[in-house]
mmCIF file of C-alpha atoms and ligand atoms in Angstrom:
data_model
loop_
_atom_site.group_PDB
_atom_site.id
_atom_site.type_symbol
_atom_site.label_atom_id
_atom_site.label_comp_id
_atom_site.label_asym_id
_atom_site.label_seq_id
_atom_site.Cartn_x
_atom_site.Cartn_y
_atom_site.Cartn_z
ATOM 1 C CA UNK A 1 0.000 0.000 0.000
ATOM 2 C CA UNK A 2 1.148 3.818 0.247
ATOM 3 C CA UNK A 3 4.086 4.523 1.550
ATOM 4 C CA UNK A 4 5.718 7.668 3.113
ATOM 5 C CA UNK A 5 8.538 8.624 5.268
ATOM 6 C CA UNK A 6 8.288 10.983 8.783
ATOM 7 C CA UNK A 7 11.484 11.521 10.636
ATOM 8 C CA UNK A 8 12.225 10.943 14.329
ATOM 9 C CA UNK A 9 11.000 14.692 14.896
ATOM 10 C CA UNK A 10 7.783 14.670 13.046
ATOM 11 C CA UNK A 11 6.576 11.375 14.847
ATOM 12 C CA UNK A 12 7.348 12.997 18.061
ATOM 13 C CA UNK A 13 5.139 15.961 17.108
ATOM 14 C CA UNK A 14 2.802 13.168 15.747
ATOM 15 C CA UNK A 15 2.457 11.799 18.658
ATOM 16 C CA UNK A 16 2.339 14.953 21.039
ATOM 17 C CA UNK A 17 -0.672 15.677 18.611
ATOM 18 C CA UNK A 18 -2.228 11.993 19.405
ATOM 19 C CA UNK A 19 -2.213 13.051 22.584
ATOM 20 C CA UNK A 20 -3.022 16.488 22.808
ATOM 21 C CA UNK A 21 -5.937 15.282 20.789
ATOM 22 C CA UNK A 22 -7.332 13.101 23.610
ATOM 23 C CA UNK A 23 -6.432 9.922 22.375
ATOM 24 C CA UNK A 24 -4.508 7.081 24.121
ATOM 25 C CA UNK A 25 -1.324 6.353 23.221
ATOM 26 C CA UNK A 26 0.443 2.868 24.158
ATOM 27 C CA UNK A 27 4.129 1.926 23.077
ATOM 28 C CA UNK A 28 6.484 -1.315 24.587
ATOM 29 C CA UNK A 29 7.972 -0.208 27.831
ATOM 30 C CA UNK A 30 10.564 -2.222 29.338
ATOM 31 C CA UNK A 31 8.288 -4.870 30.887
ATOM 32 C CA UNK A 32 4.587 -3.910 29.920
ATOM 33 C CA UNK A 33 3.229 -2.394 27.181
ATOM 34 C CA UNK A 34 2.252 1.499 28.853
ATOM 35 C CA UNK A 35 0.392 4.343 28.429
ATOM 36 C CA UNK A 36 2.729 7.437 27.525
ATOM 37 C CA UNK A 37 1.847 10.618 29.038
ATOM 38 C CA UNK A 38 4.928 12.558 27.970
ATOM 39 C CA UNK A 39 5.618 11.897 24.316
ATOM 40 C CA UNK A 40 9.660 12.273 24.760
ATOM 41 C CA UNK A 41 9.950 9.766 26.854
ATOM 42 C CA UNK A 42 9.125 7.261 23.540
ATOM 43 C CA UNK A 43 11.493 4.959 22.843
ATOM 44 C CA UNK A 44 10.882 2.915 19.801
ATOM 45 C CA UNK A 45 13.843 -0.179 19.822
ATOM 46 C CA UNK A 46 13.450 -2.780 16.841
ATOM 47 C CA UNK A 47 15.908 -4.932 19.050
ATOM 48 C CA UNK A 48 13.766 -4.992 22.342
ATOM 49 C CA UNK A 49 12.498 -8.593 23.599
ATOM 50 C CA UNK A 50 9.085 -8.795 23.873
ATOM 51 C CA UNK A 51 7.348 -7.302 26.732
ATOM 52 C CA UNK A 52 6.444 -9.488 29.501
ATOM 53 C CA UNK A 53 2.718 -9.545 28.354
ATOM 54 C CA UNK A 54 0.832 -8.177 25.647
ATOM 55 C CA UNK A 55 -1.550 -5.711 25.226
ATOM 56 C CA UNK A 56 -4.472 -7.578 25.007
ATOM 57 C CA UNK A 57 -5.547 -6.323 28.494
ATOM 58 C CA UNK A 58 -6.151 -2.835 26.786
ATOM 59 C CA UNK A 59 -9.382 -4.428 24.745
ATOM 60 C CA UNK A 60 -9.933 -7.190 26.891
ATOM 61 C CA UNK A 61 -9.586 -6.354 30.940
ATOM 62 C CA UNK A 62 -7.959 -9.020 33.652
ATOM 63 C CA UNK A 63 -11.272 -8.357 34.888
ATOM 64 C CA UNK A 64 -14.629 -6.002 34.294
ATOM 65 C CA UNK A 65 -17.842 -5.765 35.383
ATOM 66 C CA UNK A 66 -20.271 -6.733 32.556
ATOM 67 C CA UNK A 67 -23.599 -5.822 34.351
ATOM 68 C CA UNK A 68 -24.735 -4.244 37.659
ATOM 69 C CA UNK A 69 -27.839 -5.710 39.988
ATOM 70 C CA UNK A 70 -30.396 -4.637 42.363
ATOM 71 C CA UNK A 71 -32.256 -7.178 44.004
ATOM 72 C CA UNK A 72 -36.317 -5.747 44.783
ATOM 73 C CA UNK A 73 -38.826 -7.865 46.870
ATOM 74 C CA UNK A 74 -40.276 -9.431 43.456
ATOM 75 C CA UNK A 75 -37.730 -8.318 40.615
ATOM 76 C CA UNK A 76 -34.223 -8.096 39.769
ATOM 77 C CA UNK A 77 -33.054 -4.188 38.057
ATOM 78 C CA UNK A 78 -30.111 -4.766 36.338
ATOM 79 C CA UNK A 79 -27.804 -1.824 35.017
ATOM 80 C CA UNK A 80 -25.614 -1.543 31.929
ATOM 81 C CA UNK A 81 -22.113 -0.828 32.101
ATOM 82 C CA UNK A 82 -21.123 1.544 29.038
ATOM 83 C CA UNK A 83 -17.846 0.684 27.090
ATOM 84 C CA UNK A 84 -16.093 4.067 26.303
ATOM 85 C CA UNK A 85 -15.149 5.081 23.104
ATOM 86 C CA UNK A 86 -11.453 6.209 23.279
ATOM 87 C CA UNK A 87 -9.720 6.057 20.469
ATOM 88 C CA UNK A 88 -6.154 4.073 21.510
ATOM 89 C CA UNK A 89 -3.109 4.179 19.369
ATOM 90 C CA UNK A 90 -0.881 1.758 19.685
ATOM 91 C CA UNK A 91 2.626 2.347 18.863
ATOM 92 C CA UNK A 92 5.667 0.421 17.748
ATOM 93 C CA UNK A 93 3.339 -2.825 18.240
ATOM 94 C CA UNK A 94 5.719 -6.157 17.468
ATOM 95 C CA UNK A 95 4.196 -7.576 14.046
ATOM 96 C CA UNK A 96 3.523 -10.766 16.597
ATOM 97 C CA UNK A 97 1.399 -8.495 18.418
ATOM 98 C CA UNK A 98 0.263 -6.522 16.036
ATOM 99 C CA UNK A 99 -1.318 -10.257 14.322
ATOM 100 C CA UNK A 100 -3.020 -10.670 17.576
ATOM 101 C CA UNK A 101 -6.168 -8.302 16.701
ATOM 102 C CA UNK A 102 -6.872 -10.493 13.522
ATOM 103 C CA UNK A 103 -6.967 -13.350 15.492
ATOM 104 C CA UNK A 104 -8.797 -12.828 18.662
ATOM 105 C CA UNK A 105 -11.457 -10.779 16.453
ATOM 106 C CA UNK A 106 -13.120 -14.512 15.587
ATOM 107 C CA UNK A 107 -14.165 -15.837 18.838
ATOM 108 C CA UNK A 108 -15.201 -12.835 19.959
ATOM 109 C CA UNK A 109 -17.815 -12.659 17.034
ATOM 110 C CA UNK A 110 -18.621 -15.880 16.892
ATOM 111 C CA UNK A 111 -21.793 -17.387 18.634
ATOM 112 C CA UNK A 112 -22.114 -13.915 20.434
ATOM 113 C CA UNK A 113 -20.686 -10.861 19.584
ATOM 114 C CA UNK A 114 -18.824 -9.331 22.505
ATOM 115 C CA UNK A 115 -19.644 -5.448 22.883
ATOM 116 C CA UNK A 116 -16.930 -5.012 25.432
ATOM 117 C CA UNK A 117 -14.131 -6.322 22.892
ATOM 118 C CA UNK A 118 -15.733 -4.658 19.348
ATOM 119 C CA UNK A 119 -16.005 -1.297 21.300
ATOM 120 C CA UNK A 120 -12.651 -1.331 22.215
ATOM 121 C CA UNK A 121 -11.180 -2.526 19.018
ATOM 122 C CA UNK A 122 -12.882 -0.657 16.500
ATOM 123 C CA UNK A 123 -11.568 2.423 18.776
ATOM 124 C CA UNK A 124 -7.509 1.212 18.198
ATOM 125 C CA UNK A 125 -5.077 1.899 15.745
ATOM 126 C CA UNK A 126 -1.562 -0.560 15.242
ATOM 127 C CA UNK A 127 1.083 0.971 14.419
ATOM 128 C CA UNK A 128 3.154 -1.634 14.120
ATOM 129 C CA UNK A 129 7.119 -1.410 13.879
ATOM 130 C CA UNK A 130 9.683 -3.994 12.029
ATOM 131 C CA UNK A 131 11.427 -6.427 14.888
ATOM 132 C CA UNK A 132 15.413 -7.241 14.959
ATOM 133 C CA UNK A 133 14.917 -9.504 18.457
ATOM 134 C CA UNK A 134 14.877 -12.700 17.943
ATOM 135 C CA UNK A 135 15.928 -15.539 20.743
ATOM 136 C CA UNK A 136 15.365 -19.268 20.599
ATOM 137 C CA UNK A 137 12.006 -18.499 21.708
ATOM 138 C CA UNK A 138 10.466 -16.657 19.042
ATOM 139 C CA UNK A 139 8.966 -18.860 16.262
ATOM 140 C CA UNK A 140 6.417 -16.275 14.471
ATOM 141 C CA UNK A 141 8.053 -17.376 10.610
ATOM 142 C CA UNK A 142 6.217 -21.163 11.964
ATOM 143 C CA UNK A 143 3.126 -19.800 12.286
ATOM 144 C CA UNK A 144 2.506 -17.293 9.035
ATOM 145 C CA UNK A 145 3.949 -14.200 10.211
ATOM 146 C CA UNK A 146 7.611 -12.589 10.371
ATOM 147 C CA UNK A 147 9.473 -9.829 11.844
ATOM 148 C CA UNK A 148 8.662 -7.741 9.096
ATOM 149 C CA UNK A 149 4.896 -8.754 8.460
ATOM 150 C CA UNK A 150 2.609 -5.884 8.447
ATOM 151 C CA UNK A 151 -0.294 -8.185 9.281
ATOM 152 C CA UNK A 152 -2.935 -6.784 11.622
ATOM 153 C CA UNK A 153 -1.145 -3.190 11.383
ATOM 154 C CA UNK A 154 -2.819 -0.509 10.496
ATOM 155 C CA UNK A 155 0.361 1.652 9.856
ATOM 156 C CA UNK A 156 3.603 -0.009 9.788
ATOM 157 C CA UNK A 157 6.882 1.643 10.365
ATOM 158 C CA UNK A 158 10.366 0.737 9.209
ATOM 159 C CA UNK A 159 13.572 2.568 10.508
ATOM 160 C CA UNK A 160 14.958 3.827 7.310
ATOM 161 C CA UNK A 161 18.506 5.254 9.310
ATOM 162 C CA UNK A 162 19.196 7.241 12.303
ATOM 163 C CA UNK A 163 16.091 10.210 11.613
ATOM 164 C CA UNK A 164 13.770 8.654 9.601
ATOM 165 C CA UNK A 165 10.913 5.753 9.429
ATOM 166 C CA UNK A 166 9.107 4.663 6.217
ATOM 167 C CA UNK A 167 5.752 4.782 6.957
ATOM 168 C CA UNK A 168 3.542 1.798 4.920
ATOM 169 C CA UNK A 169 -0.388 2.902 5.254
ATOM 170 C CA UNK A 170 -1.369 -0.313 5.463
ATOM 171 C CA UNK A 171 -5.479 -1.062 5.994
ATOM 172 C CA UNK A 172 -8.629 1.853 5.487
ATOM 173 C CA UNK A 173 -8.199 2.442 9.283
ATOM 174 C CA UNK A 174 -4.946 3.118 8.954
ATOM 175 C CA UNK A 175 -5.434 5.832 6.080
ATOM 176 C CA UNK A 176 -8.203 7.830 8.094
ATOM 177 C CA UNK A 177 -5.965 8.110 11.055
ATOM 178 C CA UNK A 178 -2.891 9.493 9.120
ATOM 179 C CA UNK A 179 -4.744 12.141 7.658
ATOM 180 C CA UNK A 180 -4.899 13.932 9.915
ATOM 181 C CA UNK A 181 -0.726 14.078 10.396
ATOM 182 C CA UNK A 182 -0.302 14.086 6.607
ATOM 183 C CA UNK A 183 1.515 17.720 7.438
ATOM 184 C CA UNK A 184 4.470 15.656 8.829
ATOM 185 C CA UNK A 185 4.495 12.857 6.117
ATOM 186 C CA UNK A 186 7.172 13.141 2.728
ATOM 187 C CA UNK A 187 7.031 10.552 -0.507
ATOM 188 C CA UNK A 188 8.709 7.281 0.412
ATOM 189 C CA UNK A 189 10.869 5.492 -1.001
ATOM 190 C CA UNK A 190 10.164 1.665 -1.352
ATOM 191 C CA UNK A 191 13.227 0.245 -2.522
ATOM 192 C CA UNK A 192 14.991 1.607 0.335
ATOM 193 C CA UNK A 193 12.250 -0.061 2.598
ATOM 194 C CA UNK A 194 12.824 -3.277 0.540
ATOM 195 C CA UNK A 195 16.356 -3.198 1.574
ATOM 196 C CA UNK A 196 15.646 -2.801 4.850
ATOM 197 C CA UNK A 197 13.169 -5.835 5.489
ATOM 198 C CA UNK A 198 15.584 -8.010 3.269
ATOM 199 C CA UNK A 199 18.530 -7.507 5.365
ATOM 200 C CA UNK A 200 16.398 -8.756 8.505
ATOM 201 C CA UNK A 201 17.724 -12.389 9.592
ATOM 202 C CA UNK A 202 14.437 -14.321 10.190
ATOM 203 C CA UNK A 203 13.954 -17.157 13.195
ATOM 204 C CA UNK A 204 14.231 -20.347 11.535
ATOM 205 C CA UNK A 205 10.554 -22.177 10.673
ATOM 206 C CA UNK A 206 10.902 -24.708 13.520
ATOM 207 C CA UNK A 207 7.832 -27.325 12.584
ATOM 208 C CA UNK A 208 5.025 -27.171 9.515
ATOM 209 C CA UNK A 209 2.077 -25.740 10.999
ATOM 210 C CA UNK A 210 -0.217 -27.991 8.883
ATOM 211 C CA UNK A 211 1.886 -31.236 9.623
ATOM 212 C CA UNK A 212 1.064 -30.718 13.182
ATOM 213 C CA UNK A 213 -2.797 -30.279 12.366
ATOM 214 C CA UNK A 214 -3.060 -33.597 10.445
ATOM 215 C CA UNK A 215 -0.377 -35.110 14.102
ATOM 216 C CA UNK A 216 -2.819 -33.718 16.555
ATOM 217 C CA UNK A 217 -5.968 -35.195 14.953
ATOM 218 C CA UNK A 218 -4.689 -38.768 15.590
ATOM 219 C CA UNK A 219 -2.762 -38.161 18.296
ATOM 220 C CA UNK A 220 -5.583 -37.675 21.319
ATOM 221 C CA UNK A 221 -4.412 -40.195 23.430
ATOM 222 C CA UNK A 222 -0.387 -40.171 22.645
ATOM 223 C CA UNK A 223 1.608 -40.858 26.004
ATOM 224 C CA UNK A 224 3.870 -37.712 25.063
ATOM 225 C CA UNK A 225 0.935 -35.440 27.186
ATOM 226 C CA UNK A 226 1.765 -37.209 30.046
ATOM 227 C CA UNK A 227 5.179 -36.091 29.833
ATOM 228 C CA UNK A 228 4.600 -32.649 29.468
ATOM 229 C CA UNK A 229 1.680 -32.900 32.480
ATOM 230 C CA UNK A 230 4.665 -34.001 35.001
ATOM 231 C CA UNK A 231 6.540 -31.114 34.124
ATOM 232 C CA UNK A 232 3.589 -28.472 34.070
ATOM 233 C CA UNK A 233 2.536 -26.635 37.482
ATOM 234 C CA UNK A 234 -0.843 -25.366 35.953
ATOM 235 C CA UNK A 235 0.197 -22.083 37.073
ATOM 236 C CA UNK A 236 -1.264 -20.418 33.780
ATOM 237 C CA UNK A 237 1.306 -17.854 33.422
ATOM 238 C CA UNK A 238 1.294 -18.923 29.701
ATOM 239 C CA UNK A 239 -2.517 -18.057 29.178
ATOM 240 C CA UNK A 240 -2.139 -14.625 30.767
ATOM 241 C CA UNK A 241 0.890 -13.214 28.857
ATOM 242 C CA UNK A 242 0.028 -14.838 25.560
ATOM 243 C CA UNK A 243 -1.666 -12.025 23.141
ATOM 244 C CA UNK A 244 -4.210 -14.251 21.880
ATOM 245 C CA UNK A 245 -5.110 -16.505 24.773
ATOM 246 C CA UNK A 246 -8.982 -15.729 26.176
ATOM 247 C CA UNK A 247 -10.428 -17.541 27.917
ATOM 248 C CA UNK A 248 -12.319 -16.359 30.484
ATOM 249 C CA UNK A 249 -15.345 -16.769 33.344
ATOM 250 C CA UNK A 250 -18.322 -15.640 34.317
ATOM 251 C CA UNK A 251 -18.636 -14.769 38.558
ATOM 252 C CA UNK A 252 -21.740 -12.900 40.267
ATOM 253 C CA UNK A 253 -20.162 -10.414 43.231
ATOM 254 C CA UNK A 254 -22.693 -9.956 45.412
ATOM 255 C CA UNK A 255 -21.842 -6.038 47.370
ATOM 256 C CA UNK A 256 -24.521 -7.059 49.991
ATOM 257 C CA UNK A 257 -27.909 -9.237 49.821
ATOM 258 C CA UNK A 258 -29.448 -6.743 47.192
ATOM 259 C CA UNK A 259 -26.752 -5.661 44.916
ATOM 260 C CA UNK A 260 -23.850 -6.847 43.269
ATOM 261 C CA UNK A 261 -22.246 -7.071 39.491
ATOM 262 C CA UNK A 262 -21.378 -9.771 37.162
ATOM 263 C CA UNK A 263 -18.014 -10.377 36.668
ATOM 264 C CA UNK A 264 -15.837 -11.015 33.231
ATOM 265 C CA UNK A 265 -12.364 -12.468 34.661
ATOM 266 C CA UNK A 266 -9.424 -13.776 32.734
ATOM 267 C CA UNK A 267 -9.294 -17.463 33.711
ATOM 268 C CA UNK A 268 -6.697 -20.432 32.283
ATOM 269 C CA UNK A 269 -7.270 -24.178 30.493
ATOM 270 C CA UNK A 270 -4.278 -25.146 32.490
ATOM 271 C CA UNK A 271 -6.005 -24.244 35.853
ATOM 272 C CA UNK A 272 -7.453 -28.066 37.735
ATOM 273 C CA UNK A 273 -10.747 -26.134 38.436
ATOM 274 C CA UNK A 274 -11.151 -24.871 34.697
ATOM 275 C CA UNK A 275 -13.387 -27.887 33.366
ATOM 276 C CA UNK A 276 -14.527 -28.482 36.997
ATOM 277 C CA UNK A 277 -18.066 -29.896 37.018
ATOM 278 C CA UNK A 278 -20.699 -29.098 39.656
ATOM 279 C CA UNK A 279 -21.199 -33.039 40.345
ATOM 280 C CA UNK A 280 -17.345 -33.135 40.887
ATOM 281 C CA UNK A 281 -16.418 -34.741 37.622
ATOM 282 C CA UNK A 282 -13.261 -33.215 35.846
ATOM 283 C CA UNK A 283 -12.827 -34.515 32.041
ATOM 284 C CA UNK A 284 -9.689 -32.483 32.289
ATOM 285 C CA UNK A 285 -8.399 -34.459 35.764
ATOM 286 C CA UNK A 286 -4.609 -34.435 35.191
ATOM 287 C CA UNK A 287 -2.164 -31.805 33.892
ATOM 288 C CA UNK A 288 -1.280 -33.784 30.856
ATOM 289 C CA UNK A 289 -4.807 -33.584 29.479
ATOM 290 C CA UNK A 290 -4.699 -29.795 30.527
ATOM 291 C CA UNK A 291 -2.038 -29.068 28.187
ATOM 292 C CA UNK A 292 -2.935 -31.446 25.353
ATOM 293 C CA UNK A 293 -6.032 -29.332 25.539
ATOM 294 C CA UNK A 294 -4.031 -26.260 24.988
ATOM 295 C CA UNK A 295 -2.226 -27.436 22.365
ATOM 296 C CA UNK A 296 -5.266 -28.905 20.521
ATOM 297 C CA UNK A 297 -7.064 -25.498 21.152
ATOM 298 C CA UNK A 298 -4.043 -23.852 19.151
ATOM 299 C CA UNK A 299 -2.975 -25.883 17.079
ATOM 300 C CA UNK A 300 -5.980 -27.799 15.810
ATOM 301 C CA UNK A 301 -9.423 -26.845 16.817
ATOM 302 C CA UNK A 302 -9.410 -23.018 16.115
ATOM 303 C CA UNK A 303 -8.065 -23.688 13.069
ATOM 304 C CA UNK A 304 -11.264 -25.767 12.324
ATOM 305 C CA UNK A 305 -13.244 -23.143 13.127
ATOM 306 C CA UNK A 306 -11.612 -19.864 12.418
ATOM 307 C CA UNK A 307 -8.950 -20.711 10.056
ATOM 308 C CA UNK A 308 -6.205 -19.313 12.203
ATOM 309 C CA UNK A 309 -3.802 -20.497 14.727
ATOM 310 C CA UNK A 310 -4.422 -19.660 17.735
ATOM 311 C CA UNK A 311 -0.908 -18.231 18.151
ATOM 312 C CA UNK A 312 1.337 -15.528 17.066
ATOM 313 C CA UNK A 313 4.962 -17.340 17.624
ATOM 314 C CA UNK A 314 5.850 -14.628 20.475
ATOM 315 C CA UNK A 315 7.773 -17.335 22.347
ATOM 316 C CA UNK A 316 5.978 -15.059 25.800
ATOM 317 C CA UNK A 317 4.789 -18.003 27.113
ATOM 318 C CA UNK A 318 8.035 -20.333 26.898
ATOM 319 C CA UNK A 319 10.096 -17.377 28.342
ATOM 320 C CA UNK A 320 8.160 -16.924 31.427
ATOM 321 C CA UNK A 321 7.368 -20.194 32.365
ATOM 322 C CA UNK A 322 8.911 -21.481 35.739
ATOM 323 C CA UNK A 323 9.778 -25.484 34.355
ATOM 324 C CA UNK A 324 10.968 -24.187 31.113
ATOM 325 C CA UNK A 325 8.079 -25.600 29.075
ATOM 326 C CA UNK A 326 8.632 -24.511 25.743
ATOM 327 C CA UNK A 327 5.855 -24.356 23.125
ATOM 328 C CA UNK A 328 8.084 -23.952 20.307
ATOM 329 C CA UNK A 329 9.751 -27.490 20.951
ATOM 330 C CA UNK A 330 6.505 -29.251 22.141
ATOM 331 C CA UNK A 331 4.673 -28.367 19.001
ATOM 332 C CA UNK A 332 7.836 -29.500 16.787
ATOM 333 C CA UNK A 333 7.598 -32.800 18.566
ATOM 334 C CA UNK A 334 3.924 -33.106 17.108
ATOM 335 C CA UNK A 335 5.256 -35.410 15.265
ATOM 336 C CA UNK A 336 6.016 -39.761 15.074
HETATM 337 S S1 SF4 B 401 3.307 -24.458 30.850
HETATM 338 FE FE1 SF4 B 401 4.547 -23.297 32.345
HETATM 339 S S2 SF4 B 401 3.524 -21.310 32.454
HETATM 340 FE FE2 SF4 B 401 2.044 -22.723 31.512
HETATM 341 S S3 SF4 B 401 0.815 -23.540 33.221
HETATM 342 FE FE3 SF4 B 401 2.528 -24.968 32.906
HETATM 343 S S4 SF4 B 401 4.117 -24.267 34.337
HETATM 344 FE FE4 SF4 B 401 2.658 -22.570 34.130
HETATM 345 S S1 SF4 B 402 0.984 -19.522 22.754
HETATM 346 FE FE1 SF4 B 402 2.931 -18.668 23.492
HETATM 347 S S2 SF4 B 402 4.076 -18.260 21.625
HETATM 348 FE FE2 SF4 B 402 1.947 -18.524 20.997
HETATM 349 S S3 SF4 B 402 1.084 -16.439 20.987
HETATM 350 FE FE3 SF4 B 402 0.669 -17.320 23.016
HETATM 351 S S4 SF4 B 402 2.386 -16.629 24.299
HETATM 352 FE FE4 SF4 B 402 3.001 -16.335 22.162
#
């Protein structure tokens, strides 16, 4: 699509303007992915590691009230809770995260679309930014994307040298935002871009996404989840810093005997009490089944459905995880 260039300066006044303008403004800090109040204090690295978690929490909370109650002698009032309409630019997004939109977007509008989600998203803007890191971890080429995908951007941004950034409009959404900044944008230049990208070294594919599909759908009952269960302390840590995990639960907080709200709250597969039945029964008793499950759900199943892994090859989860369970190298073992 179109592309431009905007130096160092004029996407510092850009994004003084995004926020002078109201609008949120998010960029990679050193851990977490923050909101900037102070536009210099940007810093826009191509050779960071990925933050700790993404930034899904920004369009889907750890937790939010969904509805609010009041209990009468015969009837039940119940209150909406209004999503607000900010718009929220995110900037300097890693094109793993910046995937993460495109594939979360399916389940929540499939069997029910999810106001609290659609609100939020329709309100942000990716600007996503070309990504030198890479660490035996990262495995985004194995799953569709690379360091310098634009997929799921709205904008994408490539340092060009030390002052400037090509600027690649990259969806509708995209193009309405920057014209409003189109004062601080000059004529590209796309074989310099090209050169750029090419020089990039890419993580080496580590398994054949569709090769694991056709393992996993004969594989149910292979003794290789066991393994995998010993290891696992069904801490979840994986679910909640992974930019496309969602599941979630539904609680009732009661305030007193009359009033109260309903819950939305970020829950885990790998959790004992996830699949927990009332009568006691667990069909997901033991760890190994817990993370067969979560490989399944990835790998296999919302492919079925959506047509997309379930998985942006971020590497998040295998870096935080206590036991050193790596996804990358259980998912390459998918294999006889
Ligand atoms: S794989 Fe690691 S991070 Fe995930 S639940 Fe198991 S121990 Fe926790
Ligand atoms: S499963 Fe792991 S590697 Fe894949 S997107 Fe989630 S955190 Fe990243």
């Amino acid at each position: 699509m179109e592309e431009k260039i905007i130096s160092k300066e004029d996407l510092l006044s850009l994004c003084k303007d995004v926020i002078g303008n109201g609008h949120t403004l998010i960029t990679p800090g050193k851990t977490e992915y923050t909101v900037v109040k102070d536009a210099s204090e940007i810093v826009l690295d191509t050779t960071a590691k990925p933050t700790k978690a993404s930034y899904k929490t920004f369009v889907f909370p750890k937790a939010e009230p969904v509805i609010y109650y009041k209990r009468g002698k015969n009837d039940v009032q119940l209150l909406d809770v209004d999503v607000e309409e900010k718009k929220t630019v995110i900037l300097g997004a890693k094109p793993c995260d910046a995937n993460s939109f495109n594939i979360l977007r399916h389940l929540f509008n499939w069997d029910y679309k999810d106001e609290f989600y659609n609100v939020r998203e329709k309100q942000f803007i990716v600007i996503g930014l070309i990504c030198k890191f890479s660490d035996e971890f990262c495995f985004c080429t194995s799953v569709g994307s690379s360091p310098v995908s634009d997929k799921g951007a709205d904008i994408f941004l490539v340092p060009l040298d030390e002052n400037n950034y090509s600027l690649r409009v990259v969806t509708e959404k995209g193009g309405e935002f920057i014209k409003g900044y189109e004062k601080y944008l000059k004529s590209g230049d796309e074989a310099k871009t090209k050169a750029v990208t090419d020089s990039v070294k890419l993580p080496e594919i580590a398994f054949d996404s569709k090769q694991v599909h056709e393992w996993l759908g004969t594989n149910f009952e292979n003794p290789k989840w066991d393994g995998v269960g010993d290891l696992c302390l069904s801490c979840a840590q994986c679910a909640f810093v992974c930019p496309v995990c969602h599941c979630f639960d539904i609680v009732d907080e009661d305030y007193n005997y009359s009033e109260g709200r309903r819950m939305k709250n970020w829950d885990g597969c790998q959790f004992g009490h996830f699949t927990l039945h009332a009568s006691g029964h667990n069909p997901r008793d033991i760890q190994g089944k817990r993370y067969r499950q979560r490989v399944n759900h990835k790998f296999k199943y919302y492919v079925d459905k959506f047509g997309e892994i379930l998985c942006t090859g971020c590497g998040r989860c295998s870096r935080g995880c206590a036991v050193s369970i790596d996804i990358k190298e259980i998912v390459s073992n998918c294999k006889d």
